[in-house]
Coordinates of C-alpha atoms in Angstrom, one line a residue:
M1 CA 0.0 -0.1 -0.2
V2 CA 2.6 2.4 0.9
G3 CA 4.6 1.5 -2.2
S4 CA 1.8 2.2 -4.5
I5 CA 0.7 5.7 -2.9
S6 CA 4.3 6.6 -3.3
A7 CA 4.5 5.4 -6.9
F8 CA 1.2 7.2 -7.7
N9 CA 2.5 10.6 -6.0
I10 CA 5.7 10.8 -7.4
Y11 CA 4.1 10.0 -11.1
R12 CA 1.8 13.1 -10.2
L13 CA 5.0 15.1 -9.1
S14 CA 6.8 13.9 -12.4
K15 CA 4.0 15.4 -14.4
S16 CA 3.8 18.7 -12.7
I17 CA 7.5 19.2 -12.9
D18 CA 7.4 18.0 -16.3
G19 CA 5.0 20.9 -17.5
L20 CA 7.0 23.3 -15.3
M21 CA 10.2 22.8 -16.7
T22 CA 9.4 21.8 -20.3
Y23 CA 6.3 23.1 -21.7
N24 CA 6.4 26.4 -20.1
Y25 CA 9.9 27.3 -20.4
T26 CA 9.7 26.4 -24.3
S27 CA 6.9 28.9 -24.8
I28 CA 9.0 31.5 -23.0
S29 CA 12.0 30.5 -25.0
A30 CA 10.3 31.1 -28.1
S31 CA 8.6 34.2 -27.4
N32 CA 11.7 35.6 -26.7
N33 CA 13.6 34.5 -29.9
M34 CA 10.5 36.0 -31.8
L35 CA 10.9 39.2 -29.9
Q36 CA 14.7 39.4 -30.9
A37 CA 13.9 38.3 -34.6
L38 CA 11.4 41.5 -34.6
D39 CA 13.9 43.8 -33.3
A40 CA 16.2 42.9 -35.7
E41 CA 13.7 43.2 -38.6
D42 CA 12.6 46.4 -37.2
K43 CA 16.2 48.0 -37.3
S44 CA 16.8 46.4 -40.8
I45 CA 13.6 48.7 -41.9
L46 CA 15.4 51.8 -40.2
E47 CA 18.7 51.0 -42.3
Y48 CA 16.6 50.7 -45.4
S49 CA 15.4 54.1 -45.2
Q50 CA 19.1 55.2 -44.7
S51 CA 21.4 53.2 -46.2
E52 CA 21.7 50.3 -48.8
K53 CA 18.5 48.6 -49.6
K54 CA 19.9 45.0 -50.3
P55 CA 21.6 44.1 -47.2
A56 CA 18.7 45.4 -45.2
V57 CA 16.2 43.5 -47.3
D58 CA 18.1 40.4 -46.9
L59 CA 18.4 40.8 -43.0
F60 CA 14.7 41.5 -42.6
Y61 CA 13.9 38.1 -44.4
N62 CA 16.5 36.0 -42.6
E63 CA 14.8 37.2 -39.4
N64 CA 11.4 36.7 -40.8
D65 CA 12.5 33.0 -41.4
K66 CA 13.6 32.7 -37.6
F67 CA 10.7 34.6 -36.2
Y68 CA 8.5 31.9 -38.3
K69 CA 10.8 29.1 -37.1
W70 CA 10.2 29.9 -33.3
F71 CA 6.3 30.8 -33.9
N72 CA 5.6 27.1 -35.1
I73 CA 7.2 25.9 -32.3
E74 CA 4.9 27.9 -29.9
K75 CA 2.1 27.0 -32.2
N76 CA 2.8 23.4 -31.4
N77 CA 3.1 24.2 -27.8
I78 CA 0.0 25.9 -26.5
T79 CA -0.8 24.4 -23.0
E80 CA -2.1 27.3 -21.1
N81 CA -5.6 29.0 -21.2
G82 CA -5.7 32.1 -23.7
E83 CA -2.4 31.1 -25.2
K84 CA -4.1 30.1 -28.3
E85 CA -5.9 33.4 -28.6
I86 CA -2.5 35.1 -28.3
V87 CA -0.9 32.9 -30.5
Q88 CA -3.3 33.7 -33.1
K89 CA -3.0 37.6 -32.5
I90 CA 0.5 37.6 -33.0
N91 CA 0.2 35.8 -36.3
S92 CA -2.5 38.3 -37.6
D93 CA -0.2 41.3 -36.1
Y94 CA 2.9 40.2 -37.6
I95 CA 1.6 39.6 -41.1
D96 CA 0.4 43.3 -40.9
F97 CA 4.0 44.3 -40.0
V98 CA 5.6 42.3 -43.0
K99 CA 2.9 43.9 -45.1
V100 CA 3.9 47.5 -43.9
F101 CA 7.3 46.4 -44.9
S102 CA 6.6 45.9 -48.2
Q103 CA 4.1 49.2 -48.4
F104 CA 7.5 51.0 -46.9
Q105 CA 9.5 49.9 -49.6
D106 CA 6.9 51.5 -52.3
Y107 CA 7.0 54.6 -50.4
Q108 CA 10.2 55.4 -49.8
S109 CA 11.1 55.3 -53.6
N110 CA 8.4 58.2 -54.1
H111 CA 9.2 60.3 -50.8
N112 CA 12.2 62.4 -49.2
G113 CA 14.3 61.3 -46.3
S114 CA 12.2 63.2 -43.6
E115 CA 8.9 61.8 -45.2
N116 CA 10.3 58.0 -44.8
I117 CA 11.5 58.7 -41.0
A118 CA 7.7 60.4 -40.2
Y119 CA 6.1 57.3 -42.0
Y120 CA 8.8 54.7 -40.1
N121 CA 7.8 56.3 -37.0
N122 CA 4.1 56.5 -37.3
I123 CA 3.4 53.2 -39.1
V124 CA 6.2 50.6 -38.8
T125 CA 7.0 51.2 -35.5
L126 CA 3.1 50.8 -34.5
K127 CA 2.7 47.7 -36.1
A128 CA 6.0 46.1 -34.1
S129 CA 4.8 47.5 -31.2
R130 CA 1.5 45.5 -31.4
V131 CA 3.4 42.1 -32.2
K132 CA 5.6 43.0 -29.0
N133 CA 2.9 43.4 -26.7
N134 CA 1.3 40.1 -27.6
L135 CA 4.6 38.4 -27.3
N136 CA 4.9 39.8 -23.6
K137 CA 1.4 38.9 -22.9
L138 CA 2.6 35.3 -24.3
T139 CA 5.5 35.6 -22.2
N140 CA 3.6 36.7 -18.7
I141 CA 1.1 33.8 -19.1
N142 CA 3.5 30.9 -19.5
E143 CA 5.5 32.8 -16.6
K144 CA 2.3 33.0 -14.2
A145 CA 1.9 28.8 -15.3
M146 CA 5.6 28.2 -14.1
F147 CA 4.9 29.8 -10.8
S148 CA 1.6 28.1 -10.2
G149 CA 3.0 24.9 -11.5
K150 CA 6.0 25.5 -8.7
N151 CA 3.8 26.1 -6.0
Q152 CA 1.5 23.2 -6.8
A153 CA 4.2 21.0 -7.1
K154 CA 5.4 22.0 -3.5
V155 CA 1.9 21.3 -2.4
D156 CA 1.7 18.1 -3.9
A157 CA 5.2 17.0 -2.6
E158 CA 4.0 18.1 1.3
I159 CA 0.7 16.5 0.7
S160 CA 2.7 13.1 -0.4
L161 CA 5.0 13.2 2.1
Y162 CA 2.2 13.6 4.9
L163 CA 0.0 10.7 3.1
I164 CA 3.4 8.4 3.0
L165 CA 4.2 9.0 6.6
I166 CA 0.8 8.4 8.0
M167 CA 0.6 5.4 5.7
S168 CA 3.9 3.9 7.0
G169 CA 2.9 4.4 10.6
V170 CA -0.5 2.8 9.9
A171 CA 1.2 0.0 8.2
A172 CA 4.1 -0.1 10.8
I173 CA 1.6 -0.6 14.1
F174 CA -0.5 -3.0 12.1
G175 CA 2.4 -4.9 11.1
L176 CA 3.6 -4.9 14.7
I177 CA 0.6 -6.3 16.1
V178 CA 0.1 -9.2 13.3
S179 CA 4.1 -10.0 14.0
M180 CA 3.5 -10.2 17.7
I181 CA 0.7 -12.6 17.3
R182 CA 2.6 -14.8 14.8
T183 CA 5.9 -14.5 16.5
N184 CA 4.1 -15.6 19.7
K185 CA 2.4 -18.5 18.0
S186 CA 5.7 -19.5 16.4
L187 CA 8.0 -19.2 19.3
K188 CA 6.1 -20.7 22.0
P189 CA 7.0 -24.3 20.8
I190 CA 10.5 -23.2 20.3
Y191 CA 10.7 -22.0 23.5
L192 CA 9.1 -25.4 25.3
L193 CA 11.8 -27.0 23.3
T194 CA 14.6 -25.0 24.5
E195 CA 13.2 -25.7 28.3
T196 CA 13.2 -29.3 27.4
I197 CA 17.0 -29.2 26.0
K198 CA 18.1 -27.2 29.0
S199 CA 16.7 -30.0 31.4
V200 CA 18.0 -32.9 29.5
K201 CA 21.3 -31.3 29.6
E202 CA 20.9 -31.2 33.5
G203 CA 20.5 -35.0 33.6
E204 CA 16.8 -35.3 33.3
L205 CA 17.0 -37.8 30.3
Y206 CA 13.3 -38.8 30.8
K207 CA 12.3 -35.5 30.0
Q208 CA 10.0 -35.0 26.8
C209 CA 9.1 -31.9 24.7
P210 CA 5.4 -31.3 24.3
V211 CA 4.3 -31.3 20.4
V212 CA 2.2 -28.1 20.0
N213 CA 1.7 -27.7 16.5
D214 CA 2.2 -30.4 13.6
D215 CA 4.6 -28.5 11.6
E216 CA 8.5 -28.4 11.2
I217 CA 9.0 -27.5 15.0
G218 CA 6.2 -30.4 15.9
M219 CA 8.6 -32.7 14.0
L220 CA 11.4 -31.8 15.6
A221 CA 10.4 -31.9 19.1
R222 CA 9.3 -35.6 18.2
E223 CA 12.7 -36.3 16.9
F224 CA 14.1 -34.9 20.1
N225 CA 12.1 -37.0 22.4
S226 CA 13.3 -40.1 20.1
M227 CA 17.0 -38.7 20.7
T228 CA 16.4 -38.4 24.5
K229 CA 15.0 -42.1 24.7
R230 CA 18.1 -43.3 22.7
I231 CA 20.2 -41.3 24.7
H232 CA 18.6 -42.9 27.9
E233 CA 19.1 -46.5 26.6
F234 CA 22.9 -45.6 25.4
E235 CA 23.4 -44.4 29.1
E236 CA 22.2 -47.7 30.4
S237 CA 24.6 -49.7 28.0
T238 CA 28.1 -50.4 28.8
T239 CA 29.5 -47.7 25.9
G240 CA 27.3 -45.0 27.6
K241 CA 29.4 -46.2 31.2
L242 CA 32.7 -46.0 29.6
L243 CA 31.5 -42.8 27.6
S244 CA 30.8 -41.5 31.4
E245 CA 33.9 -42.6 32.9
K246 CA 35.8 -40.5 30.2
N247 CA 33.5 -37.5 30.9
K248 CA 34.5 -38.1 34.7
S249 CA 38.4 -38.0 33.7
V250 CA 38.1 -34.9 31.4
A251 CA 36.4 -33.0 34.4
I252 CA 39.0 -34.2 36.7
V253 CA 41.9 -32.9 34.0
K254 CA 39.6 -29.6 33.9
S255 CA 39.5 -29.1 37.5
I256 CA 43.2 -29.1 38.2
S257 CA 44.4 -25.8 39.3
D258 CA 47.7 -25.7 37.3
P259 CA 47.7 -25.3 33.6
L260 CA 47.7 -28.9 31.7
I261 CA 47.9 -29.3 28.0
V262 CA 47.4 -32.8 26.4
L263 CA 48.9 -33.3 22.8
D264 CA 48.9 -36.1 20.1
E265 CA 51.8 -37.6 18.6
N266 CA 51.9 -34.9 15.7
Y267 CA 52.3 -32.0 18.4
K268 CA 48.4 -30.9 18.0
I269 CA 46.3 -29.9 20.9
L270 CA 43.8 -32.7 22.2
L271 CA 42.7 -30.8 25.3
L272 CA 43.3 -27.6 27.4
N273 CA 41.8 -26.9 31.1
K274 CA 40.6 -23.7 32.2
S275 CA 43.9 -22.9 34.1
C276 CA 45.9 -23.1 30.7
E277 CA 42.9 -21.0 28.7
N278 CA 43.4 -18.2 31.2
L279 CA 47.3 -18.3 31.1
F280 CA 47.6 -18.1 27.3
Q281 CA 44.3 -16.1 26.8
L282 CA 42.5 -19.2 24.6
T283 CA 39.5 -20.9 24.3
E284 CA 39.4 -24.6 23.9
E285 CA 36.9 -24.2 21.2
N286 CA 39.5 -22.4 18.8
T287 CA 42.4 -24.8 19.8
I288 CA 41.3 -28.3 19.4
N289 CA 43.4 -30.1 16.8
R290 CA 45.4 -27.1 15.7
Q291 CA 49.5 -27.4 15.9
F292 CA 50.9 -26.1 19.4
L293 CA 53.1 -23.5 17.9
E294 CA 50.1 -21.9 15.9
V295 CA 48.1 -21.5 19.1
I296 CA 50.6 -21.2 22.0
K297 CA 53.8 -18.8 20.5
N298 CA 55.9 -20.0 23.0
V299 CA 59.0 -21.4 21.5
E300 CA 61.0 -22.3 24.7
L301 CA 58.1 -24.2 25.8
Y302 CA 57.9 -26.0 22.4
D303 CA 61.5 -26.5 22.3
Y304 CA 61.6 -28.1 25.7
I305 CA 58.7 -30.6 24.9
F306 CA 60.4 -31.8 21.4
N307 CA 63.6 -32.3 23.3
V308 CA 62.0 -34.6 25.8
I309 CA 60.0 -36.5 23.2
S310 CA 63.2 -36.8 20.9
N311 CA 65.5 -37.5 23.6
N312 CA 63.3 -40.0 25.8
V313 CA 64.0 -38.2 28.8
I314 CA 62.2 -37.2 31.7
E315 CA 63.4 -34.1 33.3
E316 CA 62.0 -31.0 34.7
K317 CA 62.4 -27.2 33.4
I318 CA 61.6 -24.0 34.9
I319 CA 60.5 -21.5 32.6
S320 CA 58.9 -18.1 32.4
I321 CA 55.6 -17.2 30.8
K322 CA 54.5 -13.6 30.5
G323 CA 50.4 -13.5 31.3
N324 CA 48.1 -10.4 31.9
H325 CA 50.2 -8.1 34.0
D326 CA 53.1 -10.0 35.7
I327 CA 55.8 -12.6 35.0
Y328 CA 54.9 -16.3 36.1
Y329 CA 57.5 -19.3 36.7
F330 CA 56.5 -23.0 35.8
N331 CA 58.0 -25.9 36.3
I332 CA 57.3 -28.1 33.1
T333 CA 56.5 -31.8 33.4
V334 CA 56.3 -33.9 30.4
T335 CA 54.9 -37.4 30.5
V336 CA 54.2 -39.4 27.4
V337 CA 51.5 -41.9 26.9
K338 CA 52.0 -44.6 24.8
N339 CA 49.8 -47.6 23.5
N340 CA 50.8 -51.3 23.6
E341 CA 52.7 -50.9 20.6
E342 CA 55.0 -48.4 22.2
K343 CA 53.9 -45.8 20.0
I344 CA 53.2 -42.2 21.3
K345 CA 49.6 -42.1 21.9
S346 CA 49.4 -38.9 23.7
I347 CA 51.8 -36.2 25.4
V348 CA 50.6 -34.7 28.8
V349 CA 52.2 -31.2 29.8
L350 CA 51.8 -30.1 33.4
L351 CA 52.6 -26.5 34.2
K352 CA 53.4 -26.6 37.9
N353 CA 53.1 -22.8 39.2
M354 CA 56.2 -22.0 40.8
T355 CA 55.9 -18.1 41.1
E356 CA 55.5 -17.8 44.9
F357 CA 58.4 -20.2 45.0
K358 CA 60.4 -18.2 42.7
K359 CA 59.4 -14.8 44.5
L360 CA 60.6 -16.6 47.7
E361 CA 63.8 -17.6 46.0
N362 CA 64.3 -13.8 45.0
I363 CA 63.6 -12.7 48.6
R364 CA 65.9 -15.0 49.8
A365 CA 68.7 -13.9 47.2
D366 CA 68.0 -10.5 48.7
F367 CA 68.4 -11.2 52.3
I368 CA 71.9 -13.1 51.5
A369 CA 72.9 -10.0 49.5
T370 CA 72.1 -7.6 52.4
V371 CA 73.8 -10.0 54.9
S372 CA 77.1 -10.5 52.8
H373 CA 77.4 -6.8 52.5
E374 CA 76.6 -6.2 55.9
L375 CA 79.5 -8.9 56.6
K376 CA 82.2 -7.5 54.4
T377 CA 83.0 -4.4 56.4
P378 CA 83.6 -6.1 59.8
L379 CA 85.5 -8.7 58.1
T380 CA 87.7 -5.8 56.3
S381 CA 88.3 -4.4 59.6
I382 CA 89.1 -7.8 61.4
M383 CA 91.7 -8.5 58.4
M384 CA 93.3 -5.2 58.9
G385 CA 93.6 -5.6 62.5
V386 CA 95.3 -9.3 62.0
G387 CA 97.7 -7.7 59.2
L388 CA 98.6 -4.8 61.9
M389 CA 99.6 -7.5 64.4
F390 CA 101.4 -9.3 61.8
E391 CA 103.7 -6.4 61.0
K392 CA 104.2 -6.1 64.9
K393 CA 102.9 -2.8 65.1
M394 CA 101.0 -3.3 68.1
G395 CA 103.9 -5.1 69.8
L396 CA 105.7 -8.4 69.7
L397 CA 104.0 -11.8 69.4
N398 CA 105.2 -15.0 70.9
E399 CA 105.2 -18.3 69.1
K400 CA 101.7 -19.3 70.3
Q401 CA 100.0 -16.0 69.7
S402 CA 101.5 -16.2 65.9
S403 CA 100.1 -19.7 65.7
T404 CA 96.6 -18.4 67.0
L405 CA 96.9 -15.6 64.6
N406 CA 97.5 -17.5 61.5
T407 CA 94.5 -19.4 62.4
I408 CA 92.4 -16.6 62.9
N409 CA 93.8 -14.9 59.5
E410 CA 92.9 -18.3 57.5
E411 CA 89.4 -18.5 58.8
V412 CA 89.0 -14.6 58.1
E413 CA 90.1 -15.1 54.5
K414 CA 87.8 -18.1 54.4
L415 CA 85.0 -16.1 55.3
S416 CA 85.9 -13.2 53.5
D417 CA 85.9 -15.5 50.1
L418 CA 82.6 -17.1 51.2
V419 CA 81.3 -13.6 51.8
S420 CA 82.5 -12.1 48.0
N421 CA 81.0 -15.3 46.6
L422 CA 77.8 -14.7 48.2
L423 CA 77.7 -11.2 46.9
K424 CA 78.5 -12.4 43.3
L425 CA 76.1 -15.2 43.2
S426 CA 73.6 -12.5 44.4
T427 CA 74.7 -10.3 41.7
I428 CA 74.4 -13.1 38.9
Q429 CA 71.1 -14.4 39.9
S430 CA 69.5 -11.0 40.0
D431 CA 71.2 -8.9 37.0
R432 CA 71.7 -11.5 34.3
A433 CA 70.4 -9.1 31.9
L434 CA 73.2 -6.6 32.9
F435 CA 75.9 -9.1 31.3
D436 CA 78.1 -7.2 29.1
I437 CA 77.9 -9.7 26.4
R438 CA 80.1 -9.0 23.3
P439 CA 82.6 -10.5 20.9
C440 CA 85.9 -11.0 22.9
S441 CA 88.9 -12.8 22.3
L442 CA 89.5 -16.2 24.4
I443 CA 93.2 -16.1 24.1
G444 CA 93.2 -12.4 26.2
I445 CA 90.9 -14.1 28.8
T446 CA 93.3 -17.3 29.3
E447 CA 96.5 -15.1 29.2
N448 CA 94.8 -12.9 32.2
C449 CA 94.0 -16.0 34.0
I450 CA 97.7 -17.2 33.6
N451 CA 99.4 -14.0 34.8
N452 CA 97.0 -14.1 37.9
Y453 CA 98.3 -17.4 38.9
N454 CA 101.7 -17.8 37.5
E455 CA 103.7 -16.9 40.5
Q456 CA 101.5 -19.3 42.6
S457 CA 102.0 -22.4 40.1
E458 CA 105.7 -21.6 40.0
N459 CA 105.8 -21.4 43.9
N460 CA 104.1 -24.9 44.0
D461 CA 106.1 -26.4 41.3
I462 CA 103.0 -26.8 39.0
K463 CA 103.4 -26.0 35.4
L464 CA 100.5 -23.8 34.2
Y465 CA 100.1 -23.0 30.7
D466 CA 97.7 -23.0 27.7
E467 CA 97.5 -24.8 24.1
I468 CA 94.9 -22.5 22.5
D469 CA 95.0 -22.0 18.8
E470 CA 95.2 -18.7 17.7
S471 CA 93.3 -19.2 14.8
L472 CA 89.9 -20.0 16.9
P473 CA 87.1 -17.6 16.4
R474 CA 86.2 -14.9 19.1
V475 CA 83.3 -16.1 21.6
Y476 CA 80.2 -14.0 22.3
A477 CA 80.5 -13.3 25.9
D478 CA 80.8 -11.2 29.1
S479 CA 84.9 -11.3 29.2
E480 CA 84.8 -10.0 33.1
K481 CA 82.5 -13.2 34.0
I482 CA 84.4 -15.8 31.9
T483 CA 87.6 -14.7 33.4
W484 CA 85.7 -15.2 37.0
V485 CA 85.0 -18.7 35.6
L486 CA 88.5 -19.8 34.5
N487 CA 90.3 -17.9 37.8
N488 CA 88.0 -20.4 39.6
L489 CA 88.8 -23.5 37.9
V490 CA 92.6 -22.8 37.6
S491 CA 92.4 -21.6 41.7
N492 CA 90.6 -25.2 42.2
A493 CA 93.0 -26.8 40.1
L494 CA 96.0 -25.5 42.0
K495 CA 94.6 -26.7 45.5
Y496 CA 94.0 -30.3 44.3
T497 CA 97.5 -30.8 42.5
N498 CA 100.9 -31.5 43.9
A499 CA 104.1 -30.5 43.1
G500 CA 105.3 -32.1 39.5
D501 CA 101.7 -31.3 38.1
E502 CA 100.3 -29.6 35.0
I503 CA 97.4 -27.4 34.5
I504 CA 96.7 -27.1 30.8
I505 CA 94.0 -24.5 29.2
D506 CA 92.7 -25.2 25.9
A507 CA 90.0 -24.7 23.8
K508 CA 88.1 -26.3 20.5
V509 CA 85.4 -25.8 18.5
K510 CA 82.4 -28.4 18.6
N511 CA 78.6 -28.4 17.5
N512 CA 78.9 -24.5 16.6
M513 CA 80.1 -24.1 20.6
M514 CA 83.3 -23.1 21.6
N515 CA 84.5 -25.5 24.0
V516 CA 86.9 -24.3 26.8
Y517 CA 89.0 -26.9 28.9
V518 CA 90.9 -26.8 32.0
K519 CA 92.4 -30.0 32.8
D520 CA 94.9 -30.9 35.5
T521 CA 96.7 -34.2 36.5
G522 CA 95.8 -33.8 40.2
V523 CA 94.0 -36.0 42.6
G524 CA 90.8 -36.4 41.0
I525 CA 87.4 -36.4 41.9
P526 CA 85.2 -39.6 43.0
D527 CA 82.4 -40.5 40.8
E528 CA 79.7 -40.1 43.0
Y529 CA 80.6 -36.4 43.3
R530 CA 81.2 -35.0 39.9
K531 CA 77.7 -34.1 39.3
K532 CA 77.3 -32.6 43.1
I533 CA 80.2 -30.5 43.1
F534 CA 78.3 -27.8 40.7
E535 CA 75.9 -27.4 43.8
K536 CA 76.2 -24.9 46.8
F537 CA 78.4 -25.8 49.7
V538 CA 78.8 -29.6 48.7
K539 CA 81.4 -31.4 50.9
I540 CA 83.3 -34.5 49.5
K541 CA 85.9 -36.9 51.0
G542 CA 89.5 -36.6 50.1
N543 CA 92.4 -39.1 49.9
D544 CA 92.4 -39.3 53.7
N545 CA 88.7 -39.6 53.9
E546 CA 88.4 -35.8 55.4
L547 CA 85.3 -34.1 54.2
I548 CA 86.3 -30.8 52.0
S549 CA 83.7 -28.1 51.5
M550 CA 83.6 -26.9 47.7
G551 CA 81.8 -23.7 48.6
L552 CA 80.2 -21.3 46.2
G553 CA 82.6 -21.2 43.1
L554 CA 81.7 -23.9 40.9
Y555 CA 78.1 -23.4 41.6
I556 CA 78.6 -19.6 40.6
A557 CA 80.9 -20.8 37.4
K558 CA 77.5 -22.9 36.3
E559 CA 75.5 -19.8 37.0
I560 CA 77.7 -17.7 34.7
V561 CA 78.2 -20.2 32.0
E562 CA 74.4 -21.1 31.6
A563 CA 73.7 -17.4 31.8
H564 CA 75.8 -17.2 28.5
G565 CA 73.9 -20.0 27.2
G566 CA 76.3 -22.7 27.8
T567 CA 77.1 -25.7 29.8
I568 CA 79.7 -26.9 32.2
W569 CA 80.5 -30.4 33.4
C570 CA 83.6 -32.4 34.8
E571 CA 85.3 -35.9 33.9
S572 CA 87.6 -37.0 36.4
T573 CA 89.6 -40.2 37.3
V574 CA 90.7 -40.5 40.9
D575 CA 94.8 -40.1 41.3
E576 CA 94.8 -39.4 37.7
G577 CA 93.3 -35.9 37.4
S578 CA 90.5 -33.8 36.3
K579 CA 89.0 -32.2 32.8
F580 CA 86.4 -29.2 33.5
T581 CA 84.8 -28.4 30.5
F582 CA 82.4 -25.4 29.5
T583 CA 80.9 -24.0 26.5
L584 CA 80.4 -20.9 24.9
P585 CA 78.7 -19.2 21.7
I586 CA 81.1 -18.2 18.9
D587 CA 80.8 -14.9 17.6
K588 CA 79.1 -15.8 13.9

């Protein structure tokens, strides 16, 4: 209805505009052009009386043709009341005007100039004025029609607008009422079906949906009732019980508070629990059957899982993962589930949250650093006092006093070394990012180390030298920290070698890493202690079964090497010597 009314009114407007812009405008244009032609003819008559005759006659009849051209256009475009009579009057008056020109030609040949001018002013001009007056009437009648059409078009437009708005409102209200009735009738069975589905979801498998209408929704309700019946029968069967147990297992996995990921043999995600979704900002629906790195863009975690599976080793590793507002630390455990044929069926990755323990570790490290720093000052004072006593600036010492003072001095030096190592360890653990790692020469580091211990080795009759090839590439390391590692290894070697032994420093490129060796021919380390010596304050038994504390030196060396991305290990045979090796990245 709205469309039909709109089309009708638009048609009315188009007709009004068509008449306004086409017919009336054509008549006005024709009238103006006839008036111009008449003025030109009038001018040619005047020229005829004063100058050459032939050009004036030619001009007159050319303009006569133009006049009749536009006159015929207007004659065929009569649209307004009274316009036809005006056109007829224009035609008769113009014919009289043309006849006057012919009469003027005869009159002019028999009269003088003043008489001709008088004839022109009294007769020719009068005839031309009558034609002009009628042309002006023609213009006025069409202009009035144009303005009238404009006003009528405006009125028609307003009426059309109001009519369309009223009909649209009526149609909208009517449509709303009809749609509400039809929608309620259509949605009621859908609402009942939805409520039944919710009940079944909550465990009411016997719930049946009422069939309201015998239409598509009714067919759907009947099929749903049939489905719930089959589900109940399935639940009662063995397969249903197995599926129920599986759902319980999945529910248990989902309830684990630590993030957990289950992968298949191709590293595609099979299952995520809620904690994992929250940690990595994922949803299980968007991750199932997608590759691990496609969803969880953590290369370190993926590499660790891949290495555990490839090398068939079970070990734990702590990695840091950036969450929403903080950095979290997780102890990663990878468990491989295999089938009867020893093929990988699934991979379970558990991320044990160690963030709180890491914070406690940082607090402990800060405490150690603070205590060590506070101990440094009184130890320095004690060492200065012992030095003054040794220099006998506070009086002479007897033999017993000197022995006691030597013991005090040795213990203070041990305590000072321990405090220095504690401070160094605290710095390394908290400021790894402050390592000044850059390309450096391993030969220069080795030479500095040998120079530091050359005098001590000569005094103990121990040969200390290096066999490093000068053509070796530079390493990418913090030269100060690596110098400390070498100094520690050489210092330990000097402690556990005897006169006539030797200590060799060497390096080789292996597996795109620089392997640095410190080898001695000393007392060696028993097998059961070779892995423990890199721990804090480990005690080992020497040849005389005396417990020897290894302090923090090797532990700090391990921390420094690992901060460079390398590893450190020991190979040793009792009474034959030891070989300490650590790796560093090569400057590429």
